[in-house]
PDB file of C-alpha atoms in Angstrom:
ATOM      1  CA  MET F   8      33.652 -42.804   3.217  1.00 72.00           C
ATOM      2  CA  THR F   9      30.128 -42.612   4.483  1.00 84.00           C
ATOM      3  CA  PRO F  10      29.872 -42.367   8.414  1.00 82.00           C
ATOM      4  CA  THR F  11      27.835 -45.177  10.046  1.00 89.00           C
ATOM      5  CA  PRO F  12      24.810 -44.170  12.205  1.00 86.00           C
ATOM      6  CA  GLU F  13      26.497 -45.245  15.253  1.00 89.00           C
ATOM      7  CA  TYR F  14      29.542 -42.932  14.538  1.00 87.00           C
ATOM      8  CA  GLU F  15      27.190 -39.984  13.913  1.00 85.00           C
ATOM      9  CA  SER F  16      25.345 -40.684  17.142  1.00 87.00           C
ATOM     10  CA  ARG F  17      28.586 -40.789  19.198  1.00 86.00           C
ATOM     11  CA  LEU F  18      29.698 -37.436  17.593  1.00 82.00           C
ATOM     12  CA  ALA F  19      26.177 -35.938  18.403  1.00 83.00           C
ATOM     13  CA  ALA F  20      26.497 -36.957  21.977  1.00 87.00           C
ATOM     14  CA  GLU F  21      29.664 -35.131  22.665  1.00 87.00           C
ATOM     15  CA  PRO F  22      29.777 -31.574  23.936  1.00 90.00           C
ATOM     16  CA  LEU F  23      30.440 -28.681  21.538  1.00 87.00           C
ATOM     17  CA  ASP F  24      34.045 -27.885  20.967  1.00 90.00           C
ATOM     18  CA  ASP F  25      35.894 -24.676  19.638  1.00 92.00           C
ATOM     19  CA  LEU F  26      35.546 -26.060  16.038  1.00 90.00           C
ATOM     20  CA  ASP F  27      31.810 -26.497  16.549  1.00 88.00           C
ATOM     21  CA  ALA F  28      31.602 -22.944  17.853  1.00 90.00           C
ATOM     22  CA  ALA F  29      33.541 -21.471  15.006  1.00 93.00           C
ATOM     23  CA  VAL F  30      31.395 -23.420  12.473  1.00 90.00           C
ATOM     24  CA  LEU F  31      28.165 -22.098  14.054  1.00 90.00           C
ATOM     25  CA  ASP F  32      29.538 -18.607  14.188  1.00 92.00           C
ATOM     26  CA  GLU F  33      30.235 -18.890  10.394  1.00 93.00           C
ATOM     27  CA  VAL F  34      26.623 -20.037   9.742  1.00 90.00           C
ATOM     28  CA  ARG F  35      25.280 -17.454  11.873  1.00 90.00           C
ATOM     29  CA  ASP F  36      27.273 -14.717   9.899  1.00 90.00           C
ATOM     30  CA  LEU F  37      26.267 -16.228   6.539  1.00 89.00           C
ATOM     31  CA  HIS F  38      22.553 -16.002   7.500  1.00 86.00           C
ATOM     32  CA  ALA F  39      22.802 -12.604   8.990  1.00 85.00           C
ATOM     33  CA  HIS F  40      24.445 -11.312   5.579  1.00 88.00           C
ATOM     34  CA  LEU F  41      22.330 -13.315   3.190  1.00 88.00           C
ATOM     35  CA  ASP F  42      18.897 -13.010   5.136  1.00 87.00           C
ATOM     36  CA  PRO F  43      19.141 -10.376   7.705  1.00 86.00           C
ATOM     37  CA  MET F  44      16.499  -9.784  10.199  1.00 83.00           C
ATOM     38  CA  PRO F  45      13.918  -7.182   9.364  1.00 83.00           C
ATOM     39  CA  GLY F  46      14.727  -3.790  11.101  1.00 82.00           C
ATOM     40  CA  ASP F  47      11.011  -3.621  12.406  1.00 82.00           C
ATOM     41  CA  LEU F  48      10.886  -7.268  13.642  1.00 81.00           C
ATOM     42  CA  LEU F  49      10.892  -6.365  17.269  1.00 81.00           C
ATOM     43  CA  ASP F  50       8.161  -3.892  16.688  1.00 80.00           C
ATOM     44  CA  ARG F  51       5.995  -6.521  14.957  1.00 77.00           C
ATOM     45  CA  ILE F  52       6.664  -9.125  17.748  1.00 78.00           C
ATOM     46  CA  LYS F  53       5.632  -6.402  20.407  1.00 76.00           C
ATOM     47  CA  PHE F  54       2.543  -5.661  18.388  1.00 71.00           C
ATOM     48  CA  ALA F  55       1.525  -9.369  17.972  1.00 70.00           C
ATOM     49  CA  MET F  56       2.026  -9.852  21.800  1.00 68.00           C
ATOM     50  CA  SER F  57      -0.115  -6.698  22.589  1.00 67.00           C
ATOM     51  CA  VAL F  58      -3.054  -7.973  20.387  1.00 60.00           C
ATOM     52  CA  ALA F  59      -2.755 -11.482  21.912  1.00 58.00           C
ATOM     53  CA  SER F  60      -2.634  -9.976  25.508  1.00 60.00           C
ATOM     54  CA  LEU F  61      -5.515  -7.474  24.850  1.00 60.00           C
ATOM     55  CA  GLU F  62      -7.654  -9.990  22.976  1.00 58.00           C
ATOM     56  CA  ALA F  63      -8.074  -7.227  20.523  1.00 61.00           C
ATOM     57  CA  GLN F  64      -9.242  -7.075  16.942  1.00 71.00           C
ATOM     58  CA  VAL F  65      -6.812  -5.690  14.309  1.00 69.00           C
ATOM     59  CA  ALA F  66      -8.104  -2.763  12.171  1.00 73.00           C
ATOM     60  CA  GLN F  67      -7.179  -2.925   8.343  1.00 71.00           C
ATOM     61  CA  ILE F  68      -5.788  -0.092   6.588  1.00 75.00           C
ATOM     62  CA  VAL F  69      -8.299   0.741   3.806  1.00 74.00           C
ATOM     63  CA  SER F  70      -6.620   3.780   2.308  1.00 66.00           C
ATOM     64  CA  GLU F  71      -3.545   5.806   2.200  1.00 58.00           C
ATOM     65  CA  GLN F  72      -3.099   9.148   0.386  1.00 56.00           C
ATOM     66  CA  THR F  73      -0.063  11.179  -0.308  1.00 50.00           C
ATOM     67  CA  LEU F  74       0.307  14.833  -1.389  1.00 41.00           C
ATOM     68  CA  ALA F  75       1.872  15.054  -4.801  1.00 41.00           C
ATOM     69  CA  SER F  76       5.224  16.764  -4.659  1.00 41.00           C
ATOM     70  CA  VAL F  77       6.593  19.134  -7.341  1.00 42.00           C
ATOM     71  CA  ARG F  78      10.354  18.699  -6.423  1.00 46.00           C
ATOM     72  CA  GLY F  79      12.289  16.647  -3.987  1.00 48.00           C
ATOM     73  CA  THR F  80      14.069  13.455  -3.472  1.00 49.00           C
ATOM     74  CA  ASP F  81      12.326  12.405  -0.066  1.00 52.00           C
ATOM     75  CA  TYR F  82      10.222   9.213  -0.255  1.00 50.00           C
ATOM     76  CA  ASP F  83       6.453   9.844  -0.197  1.00 53.00           C
ATOM     77  CA  ARG F  84       4.733   9.732   3.278  1.00 57.00           C
ATOM     78  CA  ALA F  85       1.072   9.015   3.451  1.00 58.00           C
ATOM     79  CA  ASP F  86      -0.521  12.001   5.024  1.00 86.00           C
ATOM     80  CA  THR F  87      -3.967  10.412   5.506  1.00 88.00           C
ATOM     81  CA  VAL F  88      -4.558   6.834   6.555  1.00 91.00           C
ATOM     82  CA  THR F  89      -8.020   5.347   7.120  1.00 91.00           C
ATOM     83  CA  PHE F  90      -8.410   2.241   9.445  1.00 92.00           C
ATOM     84  CA  ALA F  91     -11.604   0.141   9.750  1.00 91.00           C
ATOM     85  CA  ARG F  92     -12.867  -2.794  11.822  1.00 89.00           C
ATOM     86  CA  ASP F  93     -16.356  -3.928  13.022  1.00 87.00           C
ATOM     87  CA  GLY F  94     -18.329  -0.821  11.807  1.00 89.00           C
ATOM     88  CA  LEU F  95     -15.842   1.493  13.181  1.00 92.00           C
ATOM     89  CA  SER F  96     -13.879   3.690  10.534  1.00 93.00           C
ATOM     90  CA  VAL F  97     -11.142   6.126  11.606  1.00 95.00           C
ATOM     91  CA  MET F  98      -9.407   8.435   9.324  1.00 94.00           C
ATOM     92  CA  VAL F  99      -6.059   9.843  10.621  1.00 94.00           C
ATOM     93  CA  THR F 100      -4.282  12.870   8.912  1.00 93.00           C
ATOM     94  CA  ILE F 101      -0.808  13.716   9.735  1.00 92.00           C
ATOM     95  CA  GLU F 102      -0.016  17.363   9.786  1.00 92.00           C
ATOM     96  CA  PRO F 103       3.715  18.530   9.955  1.00 89.00           C
ATOM     97  CA  ASP F 104       4.454  20.536  13.147  1.00 88.00           C
ATOM     98  CA  THR F 105       8.144  20.793  13.228  1.00 89.00           C
ATOM     99  CA  ALA F 106      11.014  18.838  11.444  1.00 88.00           C
ATOM    100  CA  THR F 107      10.788  16.164  14.025  1.00 91.00           C
ATOM    101  CA  ARG F 108       7.152  16.277  15.331  1.00 92.00           C
ATOM    102  CA  VAL F 109       3.537  16.178  13.735  1.00 94.00           C
ATOM    103  CA  ASP F 110       0.175  16.773  14.873  1.00 95.00           C
ATOM    104  CA  VAL F 111      -2.336  13.819  14.488  1.00 95.00           C
ATOM    105  CA  VAL F 112      -5.826  14.924  13.574  1.00 96.00           C
ATOM    106  CA  GLY F 113      -8.460  12.127  13.296  1.00 95.00           C
ATOM    107  CA  TRP F 114     -12.103  11.610  12.826  1.00 96.00           C
ATOM    108  CA  ALA F 115     -14.042   8.367  13.797  1.00 96.00           C
ATOM    109  CA  SER F 116     -17.310   7.282  12.361  1.00 94.00           C
ATOM    110  CA  GLU F 117     -18.690   7.071  15.870  1.00 90.00           C
ATOM    111  CA  GLY F 118     -18.465   9.297  18.760  1.00 86.00           C
ATOM    112  CA  ASP F 119     -17.327   8.495  22.414  1.00 92.00           C
ATOM    113  CA  ILE F 120     -14.249   6.778  21.168  1.00 96.00           C
ATOM    114  CA  GLU F 121     -11.145   6.496  23.372  1.00 97.00           C
ATOM    115  CA  VAL F 122      -8.070   7.041  21.224  1.00 97.00           C
ATOM    116  CA  GLU F 123      -4.663   5.675  22.582  1.00 96.00           C
ATOM    117  CA  LEU F 124      -1.469   6.529  20.583  1.00 96.00           C
ATOM    118  CA  ARG F 125       1.398   4.121  21.284  1.00 93.00           C
ATOM    119  CA  GLU F 126       4.892   5.641  20.333  1.00 88.00           C
ATOM    120  CA  ARG F 127       8.166   3.964  21.381  1.00 81.00           C
ATOM    121  CA  GLY F 128       7.935   3.755  25.352  1.00 80.00           C
ATOM    122  CA  ARG F 129       5.198   6.217  25.534  1.00 88.00           C
ATOM    123  CA  THR F 130       1.439   6.024  25.459  1.00 92.00           C
ATOM    124  CA  ARG F 131      -0.890   9.065  25.049  1.00 95.00           C
ATOM    125  CA  THR F 132      -4.714   8.988  25.304  1.00 96.00           C
ATOM    126  CA  THR F 133      -7.548  11.344  24.230  1.00 97.00           C
ATOM    127  CA  THR F 134     -11.105  10.909  23.421  1.00 97.00           C
ATOM    128  CA  THR F 135     -13.277  11.972  20.377  1.00 96.00           C
ATOM    129  CA  ASP F 136     -15.670  14.673  20.714  1.00 94.00           C
ATOM    130  CA  ASP F 137     -19.365  14.239  19.943  1.00 91.00           C
ATOM    131  CA  ASP F 138     -18.682  14.332  16.168  1.00 93.00           C
ATOM    132  CA  GLY F 139     -15.850  11.866  16.340  1.00 95.00           C
ATOM    133  CA  ARG F 140     -12.909  14.273  16.044  1.00 96.00           C
ATOM    134  CA  PHE F 141      -9.697  14.162  17.881  1.00 97.00           C
ATOM    135  CA  THR F 142      -6.202  15.625  17.904  1.00 97.00           C
ATOM    136  CA  ILE F 143      -2.906  14.735  19.399  1.00 97.00           C
ATOM    137  CA  ALA F 144      -0.318  17.358  18.971  1.00 95.00           C
ATOM    138  CA  GLY F 145       3.410  17.240  18.954  1.00 94.00           C
ATOM    139  CA  VAL F 146       3.925  13.566  18.254  1.00 94.00           C
ATOM    140  CA  GLU F 147       7.491  12.556  17.482  1.00 92.00           C
ATOM    141  CA  ARG F 148       8.093  10.940  14.016  1.00 90.00           C
ATOM    142  CA  GLY F 149       8.644   7.254  13.945  1.00 88.00           C
ATOM    143  CA  LEU F 150       6.548   4.038  14.224  1.00 89.00           C
ATOM    144  CA  VAL F 151       3.194   4.468  15.965  1.00 92.00           C
ATOM    145  CA  GLY F 152       0.134   2.403  16.541  1.00 92.00           C
ATOM    146  CA  PHE F 153      -3.340   3.244  17.700  1.00 95.00           C
ATOM    147  CA  VAL F 154      -5.757   1.470  19.941  1.00 94.00           C
ATOM    148  CA  PHE F 155      -9.492   2.482  19.734  1.00 96.00           C
ATOM    149  CA  ARG F 156     -11.912   1.588  22.504  1.00 94.00           C
ATOM    150  CA  ARG F 157     -15.922   2.153  22.328  1.00 94.00           C
ATOM    151  CA  ARG F 158     -16.431   3.901  25.660  1.00 93.00           C
ATOM    152  CA  GLY F 159     -19.988   3.192  25.544  1.00 90.00           C
ATOM    153  CA  GLN F 160     -19.492  -0.546  25.097  1.00 90.00           C
ATOM    154  CA  PRO F 161     -16.980  -1.623  27.964  1.00 84.00           C
ATOM    155  CA  ASP F 162     -17.231  -5.323  26.887  1.00 87.00           C
ATOM    156  CA  ALA F 163     -16.271  -4.627  23.277  1.00 88.00           C
ATOM    157  CA  PRO F 164     -12.759  -5.595  22.402  1.00 89.00           C
ATOM    158  CA  PRO F 165     -10.221  -2.815  21.637  1.00 91.00           C
ATOM    159  CA  ILE F 166      -9.380  -2.364  18.053  1.00 92.00           C
ATOM    160  CA  ILE F 167      -5.589  -2.009  17.209  1.00 90.00           C
ATOM    161  CA  THR F 168      -4.107  -0.674  14.160  1.00 90.00           C
ATOM    162  CA  PRO F 169      -0.979  -1.900  12.390  1.00 88.00           C
ATOM    163  CA  ALA F 170       2.013   0.242  13.173  1.00 86.00           C
ATOM    164  CA  ILE F 171       2.554   3.246  10.836  1.00 87.00           C
ATOM    165  CA  GLU F 172       5.477   5.432  10.157  1.00 86.00           C
ATOM    166  CA  LEU F 173       4.933   9.187  10.846  1.00 84.00           C
TER     167      LEU F 173
END
């Protein structure tokens, strides 16, 4: 028997009951199992909101280089990443410091750049020297992002990088 549209409308107008809640719980569990939320979704949402609120431009990753390993079962980590946007190119090298921390050593194609490192709930800022070099020591491993600002051009929009895993 096919329900009439009037019957479906009447059912739809009624409040949710325990059976409805149980069915919705099953559907939620099914989706969570078959198509789980990506682990980094919240970081991506925060990144997108940061870009929108800053009216920033997003840098592209132009290259990633890893060191070749002779032995080991660890996955490869990029030890050098290059970002570029609007004539600014920034190469970032990750140098191990301790088992849980790294030093970030970078070079920008221009001098007088403010470099902001965003890691979890903390922000660290430094500036490049005249040759475009900068260092941020003792950075905890995990997802980080960078914001670059041209200090000599206060009206220029900041340039934000995608998040990378250190």
